[in-house]
């Protein structure tokens, strides 16, 4: 059965717009699980533009599966190890980007990634690398010994949203998912996903987990968190 991870970063974005306590990501994390999410994802960015250290501290104490996204630097690794989330996804991070714009540069960061993955695995934390859909990065991810990869789906999501031809990108993602699976790496997908793109990618058997944030939180304003989680689960789990 495929799993749904709900990224609640943008609950914190709305809260921070007023500098007050509402809406509380902790509360929404609990609700998302109650409504059918399999895990909660938060990204503690270096500039703390949405999730804050205090959110991580509180949410990691809940008895719910937590996936922490972090950039690859020593300070973040130490914070992650202190809070011990169930899962960690290493992502590239640039200060000026609106969101995570692409996958990791695996070759350039090979040594560092291998060292961090080893540290997390020692603490029994499931590790994932956010990668672009290309086979070389997946081959190197295997050498890094990661448990999982998350394929960056930003490009295909944009093509689908803009009604452009997405067949080549879909082929690439399919081939990469199969290749990673054949190497014993669990495959996840995330970024920019909505109902349509999730439906297209849910047909790929090797993708075991979807991590979706902005669309779910945005759609929740219109139809409620319970309804949007129900609809997305129907797409990925049937
Ligand atoms: N997966 C990863 C690794 C991400 O960095 C993000 C964005 O924080 C997401 C999934 C969720 O993307 P979106 O908010 O566009 O659904």
mmCIF file of C-alpha atoms and ligand atoms in Angstrom:
data_model
loop_
_atom_site.group_PDB
_atom_site.id
_atom_site.type_symbol
_atom_site.label_atom_id
_atom_site.label_comp_id
_atom_site.label_asym_id
_atom_site.label_seq_id
_atom_site.Cartn_x
_atom_site.Cartn_y
_atom_site.Cartn_z
ATOM 1 C CA UNK A 1 0.000 0.000 0.000
ATOM 2 C CA UNK A 2 1.356 3.414 -0.911
ATOM 3 C CA UNK A 3 1.700 5.962 1.880
ATOM 4 C CA UNK A 4 0.860 9.647 2.142
ATOM 5 C CA UNK A 5 3.102 12.083 3.990
ATOM 6 C CA UNK A 6 1.542 15.488 4.603
ATOM 7 C CA UNK A 7 3.967 18.404 4.687
ATOM 8 C CA UNK A 8 2.663 21.044 7.101
ATOM 9 C CA UNK A 9 5.282 23.774 6.532
ATOM 10 C CA UNK A 10 2.686 26.168 5.207
ATOM 11 C CA UNK A 11 0.539 25.914 8.318
ATOM 12 C CA UNK A 12 3.524 27.603 9.947
ATOM 13 C CA UNK A 13 3.700 30.103 7.047
ATOM 14 C CA UNK A 14 0.134 31.241 7.821
ATOM 15 C CA UNK A 15 0.820 31.365 11.558
ATOM 16 C CA UNK A 16 4.015 33.366 11.060
ATOM 17 C CA UNK A 17 2.202 35.926 8.894
ATOM 18 C CA UNK A 18 0.747 37.294 12.126
ATOM 19 C CA UNK A 19 3.503 36.295 14.531
ATOM 20 C CA UNK A 20 0.902 34.603 16.713
ATOM 21 C CA UNK A 21 0.198 31.021 17.748
ATOM 22 C CA UNK A 22 -2.626 30.108 15.395
ATOM 23 C CA UNK A 23 -2.817 27.906 13.339
ATOM 24 C CA UNK A 24 -0.596 25.597 15.347
ATOM 25 C CA UNK A 25 1.407 23.036 13.270
ATOM 26 C CA UNK A 26 1.337 20.663 16.247
ATOM 27 C CA UNK A 27 -2.436 20.615 16.225
ATOM 28 C CA UNK A 28 -2.605 20.208 12.435
ATOM 29 C CA UNK A 29 -0.049 17.358 12.578
ATOM 30 C CA UNK A 30 -2.352 15.466 14.936
ATOM 31 C CA UNK A 31 -5.380 16.172 12.770
ATOM 32 C CA UNK A 32 -3.681 15.153 9.511
ATOM 33 C CA UNK A 33 -2.836 11.761 11.040
ATOM 34 C CA UNK A 34 -6.372 11.399 12.378
ATOM 35 C CA UNK A 35 -7.703 12.146 8.877
ATOM 36 C CA UNK A 36 -5.558 9.461 7.230
ATOM 37 C CA UNK A 37 -2.033 10.783 6.626
ATOM 38 C CA UNK A 38 0.606 8.103 7.221
ATOM 39 C CA UNK A 39 3.286 10.552 8.298
ATOM 40 C CA UNK A 40 3.981 14.246 8.797
ATOM 41 C CA UNK A 41 6.762 16.105 7.019
ATOM 42 C CA UNK A 42 8.348 19.352 8.166
ATOM 43 C CA UNK A 43 11.288 21.231 6.672
ATOM 44 C CA UNK A 44 13.397 23.156 9.156
ATOM 45 C CA UNK A 45 14.969 25.696 6.817
ATOM 46 C CA UNK A 46 18.120 27.576 7.705
ATOM 47 C CA UNK A 47 16.243 30.883 7.658
ATOM 48 C CA UNK A 48 13.369 29.393 9.719
ATOM 49 C CA UNK A 49 10.860 31.004 7.368
ATOM 50 C CA UNK A 50 8.104 28.573 8.332
ATOM 51 C CA UNK A 51 8.819 25.706 10.768
ATOM 52 C CA UNK A 52 10.702 26.873 13.879
ATOM 53 C CA UNK A 53 12.948 24.894 16.230
ATOM 54 C CA UNK A 54 10.178 24.903 18.818
ATOM 55 C CA UNK A 55 7.754 23.284 16.321
ATOM 56 C CA UNK A 56 10.241 20.514 15.629
ATOM 57 C CA UNK A 57 10.797 19.959 19.333
ATOM 58 C CA UNK A 58 7.085 19.666 20.055
ATOM 59 C CA UNK A 59 6.107 17.629 16.977
ATOM 60 C CA UNK A 60 8.950 15.141 17.442
ATOM 61 C CA UNK A 61 7.559 14.358 20.898
ATOM 62 C CA UNK A 62 4.203 13.283 19.447
ATOM 63 C CA UNK A 63 3.785 9.590 18.837
ATOM 64 C CA UNK A 64 3.348 10.050 15.104
ATOM 65 C CA UNK A 65 5.726 9.189 12.245
ATOM 66 C CA UNK A 66 7.755 12.308 11.540
ATOM 67 C CA UNK A 67 9.824 12.975 8.433
ATOM 68 C CA UNK A 68 12.255 15.864 8.879
ATOM 69 C CA UNK A 69 13.669 17.587 5.806
ATOM 70 C CA UNK A 70 16.968 19.383 6.298
ATOM 71 C CA UNK A 71 19.783 20.909 4.300
ATOM 72 C CA UNK A 72 23.165 19.170 4.383
ATOM 73 C CA UNK A 73 25.140 21.038 6.979
ATOM 74 C CA UNK A 74 26.596 20.061 10.314
ATOM 75 C CA UNK A 75 24.387 22.377 12.370
ATOM 76 C CA UNK A 76 21.208 20.895 10.917
ATOM 77 C CA UNK A 77 22.500 17.362 11.389
ATOM 78 C CA UNK A 78 23.102 18.045 15.074
ATOM 79 C CA UNK A 79 19.589 19.489 15.498
ATOM 80 C CA UNK A 80 18.142 16.450 13.727
ATOM 81 C CA UNK A 81 20.081 13.995 15.875
ATOM 82 C CA UNK A 82 18.923 15.807 19.031
ATOM 83 C CA UNK A 83 15.253 15.593 18.075
ATOM 84 C CA UNK A 84 15.404 12.069 16.588
ATOM 85 C CA UNK A 85 12.617 12.112 13.987
ATOM 86 C CA UNK A 86 11.635 8.718 12.557
ATOM 87 C CA UNK A 87 12.781 9.692 9.074
ATOM 88 C CA UNK A 88 15.169 12.256 7.620
ATOM 89 C CA UNK A 89 15.187 13.518 4.057
ATOM 90 C CA UNK A 90 18.307 15.440 3.022
ATOM 91 C CA UNK A 91 17.558 18.244 0.585
ATOM 92 C CA UNK A 92 19.523 21.004 -1.146
ATOM 93 C CA UNK A 93 18.806 24.431 0.262
ATOM 94 C CA UNK A 94 19.371 27.872 -1.169
ATOM 95 C CA UNK A 95 18.495 30.966 0.798
ATOM 96 C CA UNK A 96 16.785 32.846 -1.996
ATOM 97 C CA UNK A 97 14.639 30.034 -3.419
ATOM 98 C CA UNK A 98 10.898 30.083 -2.778
ATOM 99 C CA UNK A 99 10.929 26.329 -2.354
ATOM 100 C CA UNK A 100 13.340 23.415 -2.946
ATOM 101 C CA UNK A 101 14.080 23.940 -6.615
ATOM 102 C CA UNK A 102 15.789 20.690 -7.540
ATOM 103 C CA UNK A 103 17.341 17.515 -6.226
ATOM 104 C CA UNK A 104 20.683 17.210 -4.445
ATOM 105 C CA UNK A 105 23.964 17.459 -6.307
ATOM 106 C CA UNK A 106 24.864 13.932 -5.293
ATOM 107 C CA UNK A 107 28.285 13.797 -6.942
ATOM 108 C CA UNK A 108 29.502 17.063 -5.450
ATOM 109 C CA UNK A 109 28.256 16.194 -1.955
ATOM 110 C CA UNK A 110 28.968 12.468 -2.076
ATOM 111 C CA UNK A 111 31.349 12.253 0.898
ATOM 112 C CA UNK A 112 29.283 14.524 3.118
ATOM 113 C CA UNK A 113 26.044 12.698 2.293
ATOM 114 C CA UNK A 114 27.601 9.314 2.980
ATOM 115 C CA UNK A 115 28.870 10.522 6.339
ATOM 116 C CA UNK A 116 25.479 11.995 7.351
ATOM 117 C CA UNK A 117 23.536 8.924 6.201
ATOM 118 C CA UNK A 118 25.832 6.703 8.274
ATOM 119 C CA UNK A 119 25.260 8.881 11.343
ATOM 120 C CA UNK A 120 21.464 8.728 10.978
ATOM 121 C CA UNK A 121 21.400 5.008 10.324
ATOM 122 C CA UNK A 122 23.394 4.436 13.499
ATOM 123 C CA UNK A 123 20.510 6.106 15.354
ATOM 124 C CA UNK A 124 18.014 3.920 13.460
ATOM 125 C CA UNK A 125 16.584 6.870 11.555
ATOM 126 C CA UNK A 126 15.313 6.023 8.057
ATOM 127 C CA UNK A 127 17.233 8.089 5.524
ATOM 128 C CA UNK A 128 16.156 9.568 2.221
ATOM 129 C CA UNK A 129 17.903 11.700 -0.415
ATOM 130 C CA UNK A 130 15.930 14.180 -2.523
ATOM 131 C CA UNK A 131 17.113 13.500 -6.078
ATOM 132 C CA UNK A 132 16.410 14.513 -9.638
ATOM 133 C CA UNK A 133 15.170 11.685 -11.815
ATOM 134 C CA UNK A 134 18.491 10.579 -13.250
ATOM 135 C CA UNK A 135 20.110 7.158 -13.073
ATOM 136 C CA UNK A 136 23.609 8.305 -12.168
ATOM 137 C CA UNK A 137 22.329 10.013 -9.013
ATOM 138 C CA UNK A 138 20.441 6.871 -8.095
ATOM 139 C CA UNK A 139 23.510 4.701 -8.663
ATOM 140 C CA UNK A 140 25.479 7.029 -6.374
ATOM 141 C CA UNK A 141 22.630 7.077 -3.825
ATOM 142 C CA UNK A 142 23.052 3.316 -3.541
ATOM 143 C CA UNK A 143 26.764 3.816 -2.849
ATOM 144 C CA UNK A 144 25.819 6.319 -0.148
ATOM 145 C CA UNK A 145 23.729 3.525 1.402
ATOM 146 C CA UNK A 146 20.528 5.528 1.794
ATOM 147 C CA UNK A 147 17.340 3.608 2.650
ATOM 148 C CA UNK A 148 15.181 5.687 0.327
ATOM 149 C CA UNK A 149 15.264 8.322 -2.373
ATOM 150 C CA UNK A 150 12.598 10.931 -2.988
ATOM 151 C CA UNK A 151 12.273 11.834 -6.653
ATOM 152 C CA UNK A 152 11.796 15.560 -7.274
ATOM 153 C CA UNK A 153 8.502 15.827 -9.148
ATOM 154 C CA UNK A 154 8.541 19.607 -9.641
ATOM 155 C CA UNK A 155 9.160 19.416 -13.389
ATOM 156 C CA UNK A 156 6.421 16.916 -14.219
ATOM 157 C CA UNK A 157 3.993 18.721 -11.890
ATOM 158 C CA UNK A 158 4.559 21.986 -13.756
ATOM 159 C CA UNK A 159 4.200 20.321 -17.154
ATOM 160 C CA UNK A 160 0.893 18.757 -16.107
ATOM 161 C CA UNK A 161 -0.384 22.006 -14.553
ATOM 162 C CA UNK A 162 0.471 23.918 -17.739
ATOM 163 C CA UNK A 163 -1.082 21.248 -19.962
ATOM 164 C CA UNK A 164 2.238 20.530 -21.666
ATOM 165 C CA UNK A 165 3.607 17.211 -22.865
ATOM 166 C CA UNK A 166 4.898 15.341 -19.817
ATOM 167 C CA UNK A 167 5.518 11.921 -21.387
ATOM 168 C CA UNK A 168 9.341 12.170 -21.485
ATOM 169 C CA UNK A 169 9.541 13.314 -17.881
ATOM 170 C CA UNK A 170 7.162 10.544 -16.845
ATOM 171 C CA UNK A 171 9.324 7.984 -18.647
ATOM 172 C CA UNK A 172 12.403 9.256 -16.824
ATOM 173 C CA UNK A 173 10.672 9.040 -13.438
ATOM 174 C CA UNK A 174 9.358 5.543 -14.200
ATOM 175 C CA UNK A 175 12.786 4.263 -15.272
ATOM 176 C CA UNK A 176 14.451 5.794 -12.224
ATOM 177 C CA UNK A 177 11.828 4.371 -9.858
ATOM 178 C CA UNK A 178 12.314 0.890 -11.323
ATOM 179 C CA UNK A 179 16.095 1.202 -11.244
ATOM 180 C CA UNK A 180 16.155 2.375 -7.604
ATOM 181 C CA UNK A 181 13.770 -0.400 -6.628
ATOM 182 C CA UNK A 182 15.999 -2.966 -8.332
ATOM 183 C CA UNK A 183 18.909 -1.708 -6.196
ATOM 184 C CA UNK A 184 16.839 -2.163 -3.030
ATOM 185 C CA UNK A 185 16.187 1.555 -2.461
ATOM 186 C CA UNK A 186 12.636 2.530 -1.464
ATOM 187 C CA UNK A 187 11.207 5.172 -3.803
ATOM 188 C CA UNK A 188 9.253 8.259 -2.749
ATOM 189 C CA UNK A 189 7.983 11.206 -4.768
ATOM 190 C CA UNK A 190 7.339 14.811 -3.886
ATOM 191 C CA UNK A 191 7.179 18.433 -4.890
ATOM 192 C CA UNK A 192 4.465 20.444 -6.574
ATOM 193 C CA UNK A 193 1.993 17.562 -6.556
ATOM 194 C CA UNK A 194 -1.759 18.077 -6.840
ATOM 195 C CA UNK A 195 -4.660 15.747 -7.669
ATOM 196 C CA UNK A 196 -3.733 15.404 -11.355
ATOM 197 C CA UNK A 197 0.009 14.844 -11.053
ATOM 198 C CA UNK A 198 -0.476 12.489 -8.096
ATOM 199 C CA UNK A 199 -2.910 10.458 -10.197
ATOM 200 C CA UNK A 200 -0.365 10.159 -13.022
ATOM 201 C CA UNK A 201 2.471 9.110 -10.686
ATOM 202 C CA UNK A 202 0.367 6.805 -8.519
ATOM 203 C CA UNK A 203 0.332 4.381 -11.449
ATOM 204 C CA UNK A 204 4.046 3.709 -10.909
ATOM 205 C CA UNK A 205 4.089 0.641 -8.679
ATOM 206 C CA UNK A 206 7.609 1.279 -7.364
ATOM 207 C CA UNK A 207 6.691 4.626 -5.768
ATOM 208 C CA UNK A 208 5.787 3.761 -2.185
ATOM 209 C CA UNK A 209 5.333 7.195 -0.606
ATOM 210 C CA UNK A 210 4.117 10.618 -1.687
ATOM 211 C CA UNK A 211 5.028 13.740 0.247
ATOM 212 C CA UNK A 212 2.654 16.596 -0.482
ATOM 213 C CA UNK A 213 2.508 19.994 1.166
ATOM 214 C CA UNK A 214 1.521 23.232 -0.497
ATOM 215 C CA UNK A 215 -1.414 21.806 -2.447
ATOM 216 C CA UNK A 216 -2.922 19.960 0.520
ATOM 217 C CA UNK A 217 -2.714 22.959 2.844
ATOM 218 C CA UNK A 218 -4.022 25.298 0.115
ATOM 219 C CA UNK A 219 -6.874 22.970 -0.805
ATOM 220 C CA UNK A 220 -7.740 22.532 2.878
ATOM 221 C CA UNK A 221 -8.730 26.217 2.950
ATOM 222 C CA UNK A 222 -11.350 25.422 0.359
ATOM 223 C CA UNK A 223 -12.647 21.941 1.204
ATOM 224 C CA UNK A 224 -11.152 21.161 4.615
ATOM 225 C CA UNK A 225 -8.114 19.089 5.605
ATOM 226 C CA UNK A 226 -10.177 15.952 6.183
ATOM 227 C CA UNK A 227 -11.667 16.050 2.684
ATOM 228 C CA UNK A 228 -8.433 16.759 0.839
ATOM 229 C CA UNK A 229 -6.557 13.965 2.647
ATOM 230 C CA UNK A 230 -9.448 11.615 1.849
ATOM 231 C CA UNK A 231 -9.339 12.539 -1.854
ATOM 232 C CA UNK A 232 -5.554 12.216 -2.158
ATOM 233 C CA UNK A 233 -5.589 8.894 -0.307
ATOM 234 C CA UNK A 234 -8.237 7.644 -2.721
ATOM 235 C CA UNK A 235 -5.911 8.508 -5.620
ATOM 236 C CA UNK A 236 -2.749 6.927 -4.230
ATOM 237 C CA UNK A 237 -4.209 3.921 -2.413
ATOM 238 C CA UNK A 238 -6.660 2.411 -4.884
HETATM 239 N N1 LIG B 1 9.390 16.746 -0.678
HETATM 240 C C1 LIG B 1 10.482 17.503 -0.453
HETATM 241 C C2 LIG B 1 11.798 16.813 -0.286
HETATM 242 C C3 LIG B 1 10.388 18.909 -0.334
HETATM 243 O O1 LIG B 1 11.500 19.646 -0.110
HETATM 244 C C4 LIG B 1 9.110 19.510 -0.438
HETATM 245 C C5 LIG B 1 8.989 20.992 -0.250
HETATM 246 O O2 LIG B 1 9.355 21.329 1.046
HETATM 247 C C6 LIG B 1 7.999 18.672 -0.650
HETATM 248 C C7 LIG B 1 8.174 17.305 -0.797
HETATM 249 C C8 LIG B 1 6.614 19.208 -0.721
HETATM 250 O O3 LIG B 1 6.444 20.016 -1.827
HETATM 251 P P1 LIG B 1 5.083 20.781 -2.039
HETATM 252 O O4 LIG B 1 4.911 21.710 -0.876
HETATM 253 O O5 LIG B 1 5.282 21.483 -3.346
HETATM 254 O O6 LIG B 1 4.002 19.730 -2.084
#
